[in-house]
DNA sequence: CCCCACTCAATGCACCTGCATCAATCTTGA
DNA sequence: TCAAGATTGATGCAGGTGCATTGAGTGGGG
């Protein structure tokens, strides 16, 4: 049976969608106007720069960034094309590889953070007290958890097997 | 000068991005699994169905939905292709046109609301009390206002004109 | 009246995304 | 040991999006 959402919940949903897309747009525009690539590049470079010895398996990056596998693959393509990262083969698992951030990559990540942090302050920080930012984070966190099916291994349950 | 955002603000920003994309994804997936088109179609159909006599100028729709002009144009194309709306010429302004929702469009909008509202309840309503939903809306609203340049008419201020 | 600036809408192009699938390799278990 | 299945990463294709431009139409000042 389907309980309907309250008007309060619906209204929160609508605001979440609209405000996020507006704010994201603003930030992306500021970055673009400053001559920087999209935010996704920043995220990837940040993850790589944080990783021990600056390299990760694509599959790790994928999990960190919560984006699909093919998306990761192509993002890495672009980073490599621009000389911001390089692929290294993985000795122990020849299917896999390592992606390593280059000096140029590290440098771009740092320069982007300048513009990025300014934009965050402009569009978020300056609109909210720290206490309110904490409240907002808390409320959002309540929505975030167990949203997807929490990675139920998609075993074939259609057989008569007692389902795990 | 660039004040840096507090860690609280940054954390709120990150959660806003991540939670929104996760929740939106879940809702879109549920709709898709139920055999429905994307949410943008619903939004457009809803705006049209609300409009007096079920029709709007594309430019109105654009303003309601906060999406760019070309995006509206192509969305209308798709709705028309599927028989959910139709274009009518505008007598008084021959550049323009009216977009009118069809019976099929109204019906689809209603059927989608069934699945849509269920999803909102599942991913938002059930996670938050009404009071918390109101708090969340309030905090988000503070971010939403005057995010863009608030439609400053882009006059050519580069001349020596005293800028309005 | 006519020209110029503006508005409304469509579209060509490049790029990006999702989906399905592939090939290569690893792992498991009979 | 070897076949079946799982995992890693790439890619062809279809469709969506942003950007810039076009083209038609309007309207106001000279």
Coordinates of C-alpha atoms (C1' of nucleotides) in Angstrom, one line a residue:
Chain A
X1 CA 0.0 0.0 0.0
X2 CA 1.2 3.5 -0.7
X3 CA 1.0 6.1 1.9
X4 CA 1.2 9.5 0.3
X5 CA 3.9 12.0 1.2
X6 CA 2.9 14.9 3.3
X7 CA 2.9 18.3 1.8
X8 CA 5.9 19.1 4.0
X9 CA 7.9 16.2 2.6
X10 CA 6.9 17.0 -0.9
X11 CA 7.9 20.6 -0.4
X12 CA 11.3 19.6 1.0
X13 CA 11.8 17.3 -2.0
X14 CA 11.1 20.0 -4.5
X15 CA 13.4 22.4 -2.7
X16 CA 16.2 19.9 -2.5
X17 CA 16.0 19.4 -6.3
X18 CA 15.7 23.0 -7.2
X19 CA 18.2 24.5 -4.8
X20 CA 20.8 21.8 -5.5
X21 CA 20.6 22.3 -9.2
X22 CA 20.8 26.1 -8.9
X23 CA 23.7 26.1 -6.5
X24 CA 25.6 23.5 -8.4
X25 CA 25.0 25.4 -11.6
X26 CA 26.4 28.6 -10.0
X27 CA 29.5 26.9 -8.8
X28 CA 30.2 25.1 -12.1
X29 CA 29.7 28.4 -13.9
X30 CA 32.2 30.1 -11.7
X31 CA 34.7 27.4 -12.2
X32 CA 34.2 27.4 -15.9
X33 CA 34.5 31.2 -16.1
X34 CA 37.8 30.9 -14.3
X35 CA 38.9 28.6 -17.1
X36 CA 38.7 25.3 -15.1
X37 CA 37.3 21.9 -16.1
X38 CA 34.2 20.4 -14.6
X39 CA 33.9 19.6 -10.9
X40 CA 34.0 15.9 -11.6
X41 CA 37.7 16.3 -12.6
X42 CA 38.4 18.0 -9.4
X43 CA 36.8 15.2 -7.4
X44 CA 38.8 12.6 -9.2
X45 CA 42.1 14.5 -8.9
X46 CA 41.4 15.0 -5.2
X47 CA 40.8 11.3 -4.6
X48 CA 44.0 10.4 -6.5
X49 CA 46.1 13.0 -4.7
X50 CA 44.9 11.7 -1.4
X51 CA 45.6 8.1 -2.2
X52 CA 48.9 6.7 -1.0
X53 CA 51.5 7.3 -3.6
X54 CA 48.9 9.1 -5.7
X55 CA 47.4 6.2 -7.4
X56 CA 44.2 4.1 -7.3
X57 CA 42.6 1.3 -9.2
X58 CA 39.8 2.6 -11.4
X59 CA 37.4 0.5 -9.4
X60 CA 38.4 2.3 -6.2
X61 CA 37.9 5.6 -7.8
X62 CA 34.5 4.5 -8.9
X63 CA 33.5 3.5 -5.4
X64 CA 34.8 6.7 -3.9
X65 CA 33.0 8.9 -6.4
X66 CA 29.8 6.9 -6.6
X67 CA 29.7 7.1 -10.3
X68 CA 29.2 4.2 -12.7
X69 CA 32.0 2.1 -14.1
X70 CA 31.9 3.4 -17.7
X71 CA 31.8 6.9 -16.4
X72 CA 35.0 6.4 -14.4
X73 CA 36.7 4.8 -17.4
X74 CA 35.9 7.8 -19.6
X75 CA 36.8 10.3 -17.0
X76 CA 40.2 8.7 -16.7
X77 CA 40.6 8.8 -20.5
X78 CA 40.1 12.6 -20.4
X79 CA 42.5 13.1 -17.4
X80 CA 45.1 11.1 -19.2
X81 CA 44.5 12.9 -22.5
X82 CA 45.2 16.2 -20.6
X83 CA 48.3 14.8 -18.9
X84 CA 46.7 15.1 -15.5
X85 CA 47.0 11.4 -14.8
X86 CA 48.6 8.3 -16.3
X87 CA 47.7 4.7 -16.5
X88 CA 50.1 2.1 -15.2
X89 CA 49.5 -1.6 -15.5
X90 CA 48.9 -3.7 -12.5
X91 CA 51.4 -6.5 -12.1
X92 CA 49.4 -8.6 -9.7
X93 CA 46.1 -8.5 -11.6
X94 CA 46.6 -8.2 -15.3
X95 CA 42.9 -7.3 -15.8
X96 CA 43.4 -4.2 -13.8
X97 CA 45.6 -1.1 -13.8
X98 CA 46.6 1.8 -11.6
X99 CA 45.8 5.4 -12.3
X100 CA 48.4 7.8 -11.0
X101 CA 48.1 11.5 -10.7
X102 CA 50.8 13.6 -12.4
X103 CA 52.5 16.7 -11.1
X104 CA 50.3 18.7 -13.4
X105 CA 47.3 17.0 -12.0
X106 CA 48.3 17.8 -8.4
X107 CA 48.9 21.3 -9.4
X108 CA 45.6 21.7 -11.2
X109 CA 43.8 20.3 -8.2
X110 CA 45.3 22.9 -5.9
X111 CA 44.5 25.7 -8.2
X112 CA 41.0 24.6 -8.6
X113 CA 40.5 24.4 -4.9
X114 CA 41.1 28.2 -4.8
X115 CA 38.2 28.9 -7.1
X116 CA 36.1 26.1 -5.8
X117 CA 36.4 27.1 -2.1
X118 CA 35.6 30.7 -3.0
X119 CA 32.5 29.5 -4.8
X120 CA 31.4 27.4 -1.8
X121 CA 31.8 30.3 0.5
X122 CA 29.9 32.5 -1.9
X123 CA 27.0 30.3 -2.5
X124 CA 26.8 28.3 0.8
X125 CA 29.1 29.6 3.5
X126 CA 27.9 33.1 3.3
X127 CA 24.3 32.2 3.5
X128 CA 24.3 30.0 6.5
X129 CA 25.8 30.2 10.0
X130 CA 28.0 27.3 10.9
X131 CA 25.4 26.0 13.3
X132 CA 22.8 26.0 10.5
X133 CA 25.2 24.3 8.1
X134 CA 25.6 21.6 10.7
X135 CA 21.8 21.3 11.0
X136 CA 21.5 21.1 7.2
X137 CA 24.1 18.4 7.0
X138 CA 22.4 16.4 9.7
X139 CA 19.0 16.6 8.0
X140 CA 20.5 15.6 4.6
X141 CA 22.3 12.7 6.2
X142 CA 19.0 11.3 7.3
X143 CA 18.0 11.1 3.6
X144 CA 21.3 9.7 2.4
X145 CA 21.5 6.5 4.2
X146 CA 20.2 3.2 2.7
X147 CA 18.8 5.0 -0.3
X148 CA 19.9 2.4 -2.8
X149 CA 19.2 -1.2 -2.1
X150 CA 22.5 -1.2 -0.1
X151 CA 24.3 -3.4 -2.5
X152 CA 22.3 -6.6 -2.1
X153 CA 24.4 -9.0 -4.1
X154 CA 22.2 -9.7 -7.1
X155 CA 22.3 -13.4 -6.7
X156 CA 19.8 -15.4 -8.8
X157 CA 17.1 -15.8 -6.2
X158 CA 14.6 -17.1 -8.8
X159 CA 15.8 -20.7 -8.3
X160 CA 14.5 -22.7 -5.4
X161 CA 17.7 -22.0 -3.5
X162 CA 17.0 -20.8 0.0
X163 CA 18.2 -17.3 -1.0
X164 CA 21.6 -17.2 0.7
Chain B
X1 CA 39.4 39.0 -1.4
X2 CA 38.4 35.4 -0.8
X3 CA 37.3 34.2 2.6
X4 CA 37.5 30.5 2.8
X5 CA 34.4 28.4 3.6
X6 CA 34.2 26.9 7.1
X7 CA 34.5 23.1 7.3
X8 CA 30.8 23.1 8.3
X9 CA 29.8 24.9 5.1
X10 CA 32.0 22.7 3.0
X11 CA 30.5 19.6 4.6
X12 CA 27.0 20.9 4.0
X13 CA 27.9 21.5 0.4
X14 CA 29.2 18.0 -0.1
X15 CA 26.2 16.4 1.5
X16 CA 23.8 18.6 -0.6
X17 CA 25.5 17.3 -3.7
X18 CA 25.8 13.7 -2.8
X19 CA 22.4 13.3 -1.1
X20 CA 20.5 15.0 -3.9
X21 CA 22.1 13.0 -6.6
X22 CA 21.5 9.8 -4.7
X23 CA 17.9 10.5 -3.9
X24 CA 17.1 11.8 -7.3
X25 CA 18.7 8.7 -8.8
X26 CA 16.5 6.5 -6.7
X27 CA 13.3 8.3 -7.6
X28 CA 14.2 8.3 -11.3
X29 CA 15.0 4.6 -11.2
X30 CA 11.7 3.8 -9.5
X31 CA 9.8 5.8 -12.2
X32 CA 11.8 4.1 -15.0
X33 CA 11.2 0.7 -13.5
X34 CA 7.5 1.5 -13.5
X35 CA 7.8 2.2 -17.2
X36 CA 7.5 6.0 -17.0
X37 CA 9.5 8.7 -18.8
X38 CA 11.9 11.0 -16.9
X39 CA 10.9 13.4 -14.2
X40 CA 11.3 16.4 -16.5
X41 CA 8.4 15.2 -18.6
X42 CA 6.3 15.1 -15.5
X43 CA 7.3 18.6 -14.5
X44 CA 6.4 19.9 -17.9
X45 CA 3.1 18.1 -18.0
X46 CA 2.2 19.3 -14.6
X47 CA 2.9 22.9 -15.5
X48 CA 0.8 22.6 -18.7
X49 CA -2.0 20.9 -16.9
X50 CA -2.1 23.7 -14.3
X51 CA -2.1 26.4 -16.8
X52 CA -5.5 28.0 -17.8
X53 CA -6.9 26.0 -20.7
X54 CA -3.9 23.7 -20.5
X55 CA -1.5 25.7 -22.7
X56 CA 1.6 27.8 -22.3
X57 CA 4.0 29.6 -24.4
X58 CA 7.3 27.8 -24.5
X59 CA 8.9 30.8 -22.9
X60 CA 6.6 30.5 -19.9
X61 CA 7.3 26.9 -19.5
X62 CA 11.0 27.7 -19.6
X63 CA 10.7 30.2 -16.8
X64 CA 8.6 27.8 -14.7
X65 CA 11.0 25.0 -15.0
X66 CA 14.2 27.0 -14.8
X67 CA 15.7 25.2 -17.7
X68 CA 17.4 26.8 -20.8
X69 CA 15.5 27.7 -23.9
X70 CA 16.9 25.0 -26.2
X71 CA 16.2 22.4 -23.5
X72 CA 12.5 23.5 -23.4
X73 CA 12.3 23.4 -27.2
X74 CA 13.5 19.8 -27.3
X75 CA 11.5 18.7 -24.4
X76 CA 8.4 19.9 -26.2
X77 CA 9.5 18.1 -29.3
X78 CA 9.5 14.9 -27.4
X79 CA 6.2 15.5 -25.7
X80 CA 4.7 16.2 -29.1
X81 CA 6.3 13.2 -30.7
X82 CA 4.6 11.0 -28.0
X83 CA 1.2 12.7 -28.4
X84 CA 1.3 14.2 -24.9
X85 CA 1.1 17.7 -26.1
X86 CA 0.6 19.6 -29.3
X87 CA 1.8 22.9 -30.7
X88 CA -0.6 25.5 -31.8
X89 CA 0.4 28.7 -33.5
X90 CA 0.0 32.0 -31.8
X91 CA -2.2 34.4 -33.8
X92 CA -1.1 37.6 -32.1
X93 CA 2.6 36.9 -32.2
X94 CA 3.6 34.9 -35.2
X95 CA 7.1 34.2 -33.8
X96 CA 5.6 32.3 -30.9
X97 CA 3.3 29.4 -30.3
X98 CA 1.3 27.7 -27.7
X99 CA 1.9 24.3 -26.3
X100 CA -1.2 22.5 -25.3
X101 CA -1.4 19.4 -23.2
X102 CA -3.5 16.5 -24.7
X103 CA -5.8 14.2 -22.9
X104 CA -3.1 11.5 -23.1
X105 CA -0.8 14.0 -21.5
X106 CA -3.1 14.8 -18.6
X107 CA -3.7 11.1 -18.1
X108 CA 0.0 10.3 -18.0
X109 CA 0.7 13.1 -15.6
X110 CA -1.9 11.6 -13.2
X111 CA -0.5 8.1 -13.5
X112 CA 3.0 9.3 -13.0
X113 CA 2.0 11.1 -9.8
X114 CA 1.0 7.8 -8.4
X115 CA 4.5 6.4 -8.8
X116 CA 6.2 9.7 -8.1
X117 CA 4.4 10.4 -4.8
X118 CA 5.1 6.9 -3.7
X119 CA 8.8 7.4 -4.4
X120 CA 8.8 10.8 -2.5
X121 CA 7.3 9.1 0.5
X122 CA 9.7 6.2 0.3
X123 CA 12.9 8.3 0.0
X124 CA 12.0 11.5 1.8
X125 CA 8.7 11.4 3.7
X126 CA 9.5 8.3 5.6
X127 CA 12.9 9.5 6.7
X128 CA 11.9 12.8 8.1
X129 CA 9.2 14.1 10.4
X130 CA 7.0 16.8 9.0
X131 CA 8.7 19.3 11.4
X132 CA 12.1 18.2 10.1
X133 CA 11.0 18.5 6.5
X134 CA 9.9 22.1 7.3
X135 CA 13.3 22.8 8.8
X136 CA 15.1 21.3 5.8
X137 CA 13.0 23.4 3.4
X138 CA 13.8 26.5 5.4
X139 CA 17.5 25.9 5.4
X140 CA 17.5 25.1 1.7
X141 CA 15.5 28.2 0.9
X142 CA 18.2 30.3 2.4
X143 CA 20.6 28.9 -0.2
X144 CA 18.2 29.2 -3.1
X145 CA 17.6 32.9 -3.2
X146 CA 19.6 35.2 -5.4
X147 CA 21.9 32.5 -6.4
X148 CA 22.1 33.6 -10.0
X149 CA 22.8 37.3 -10.8
X150 CA 19.1 37.8 -10.3
X151 CA 18.5 38.7 -13.9
X152 CA 20.5 41.8 -14.1
X153 CA 19.5 43.0 -17.6
X154 CA 22.8 42.4 -19.5
X155 CA 22.9 45.9 -20.9
X156 CA 26.2 47.0 -22.4
X157 CA 27.7 48.7 -19.4
X158 CA 31.1 48.8 -21.0
X159 CA 30.3 52.2 -22.6
X160 CA 30.6 55.4 -20.6
X161 CA 26.9 55.3 -20.0
X162 CA 26.2 55.9 -16.3
X163 CA 25.1 52.2 -16.0
X164 CA 21.3 52.7 -15.6
Chain C
dC1 C1' 8.1 54.0 -43.8
dC2 C1' 12.3 51.6 -42.9
dC3 C1' 16.0 50.1 -40.4
dC4 C1' 17.9 48.3 -36.3
dA5 C1' 17.6 46.1 -32.0
dC6 C1' 15.3 42.8 -29.7
dT7 C1' 12.5 38.5 -28.7
dC8 C1' 10.9 33.7 -29.7
dA9 C1' 12.0 29.4 -31.1
dA10 C1' 14.8 25.8 -33.7
dT11 C1' 19.0 23.5 -34.8
dG12 C1' 24.1 21.9 -36.0
dC13 C1' 27.8 20.5 -33.5
dA14 C1' 30.6 18.7 -30.0
dC15 C1' 30.6 16.3 -26.0
dC16 C1' 28.7 13.5 -22.2
dT17 C1' 25.8 9.8 -20.3
dG18 C1' 23.4 5.4 -19.8
dC19 C1' 22.9 0.8 -21.4
dA20 C1' 24.4 -3.3 -23.0
dT21 C1' 28.1 -6.0 -24.2
dC22 C1' 32.8 -7.5 -24.9
dA23 C1' 37.4 -9.3 -24.0
dA24 C1' 40.6 -10.4 -20.8
dT25 C1' 41.8 -12.2 -16.6
dC26 C1' 41.0 -14.1 -12.0
dT27 C1' 38.7 -17.4 -8.7
dT28 C1' 36.3 -21.2 -7.2
dG29 C1' 35.0 -25.8 -6.7
dA30 C1' 34.1 -30.3 -8.4
Chain D
dT1 C1' 43.1 -29.3 -13.4
dC2 C1' 39.7 -27.2 -15.8
dA3 C1' 35.3 -25.3 -16.8
dA4 C1' 31.9 -22.0 -14.9
dG5 C1' 31.3 -17.8 -13.1
dA6 C1' 32.8 -13.4 -11.3
dT7 C1' 35.5 -9.2 -11.8
dT8 C1' 37.9 -5.4 -14.3
dG9 C1' 37.9 -2.2 -17.7
dA10 C1' 36.7 -0.5 -22.6
dT11 C1' 33.5 0.6 -26.2
dG12 C1' 29.5 1.0 -29.8
dC13 C1' 25.3 3.1 -29.9
dA14 C1' 21.4 5.9 -28.8
dG15 C1' 20.0 9.7 -26.8
dG16 C1' 20.5 14.1 -23.9
dT17 C1' 22.8 18.7 -23.0
dG18 C1' 25.3 23.1 -23.6
dC19 C1' 26.8 26.5 -26.8
dA20 C1' 26.5 29.3 -30.6
dT21 C1' 24.0 30.5 -34.4
dT22 C1' 20.2 31.1 -37.4
dG23 C1' 15.8 32.7 -38.9
dA24 C1' 11.5 34.5 -38.5
dG25 C1' 8.8 38.1 -36.4
dT26 C1' 8.0 42.4 -33.6
dG27 C1' 8.4 47.2 -32.4
dG28 C1' 10.2 51.7 -31.9
dG29 C1' 13.0 55.9 -33.3
dG30 C1' 14.5 58.6 -36.9

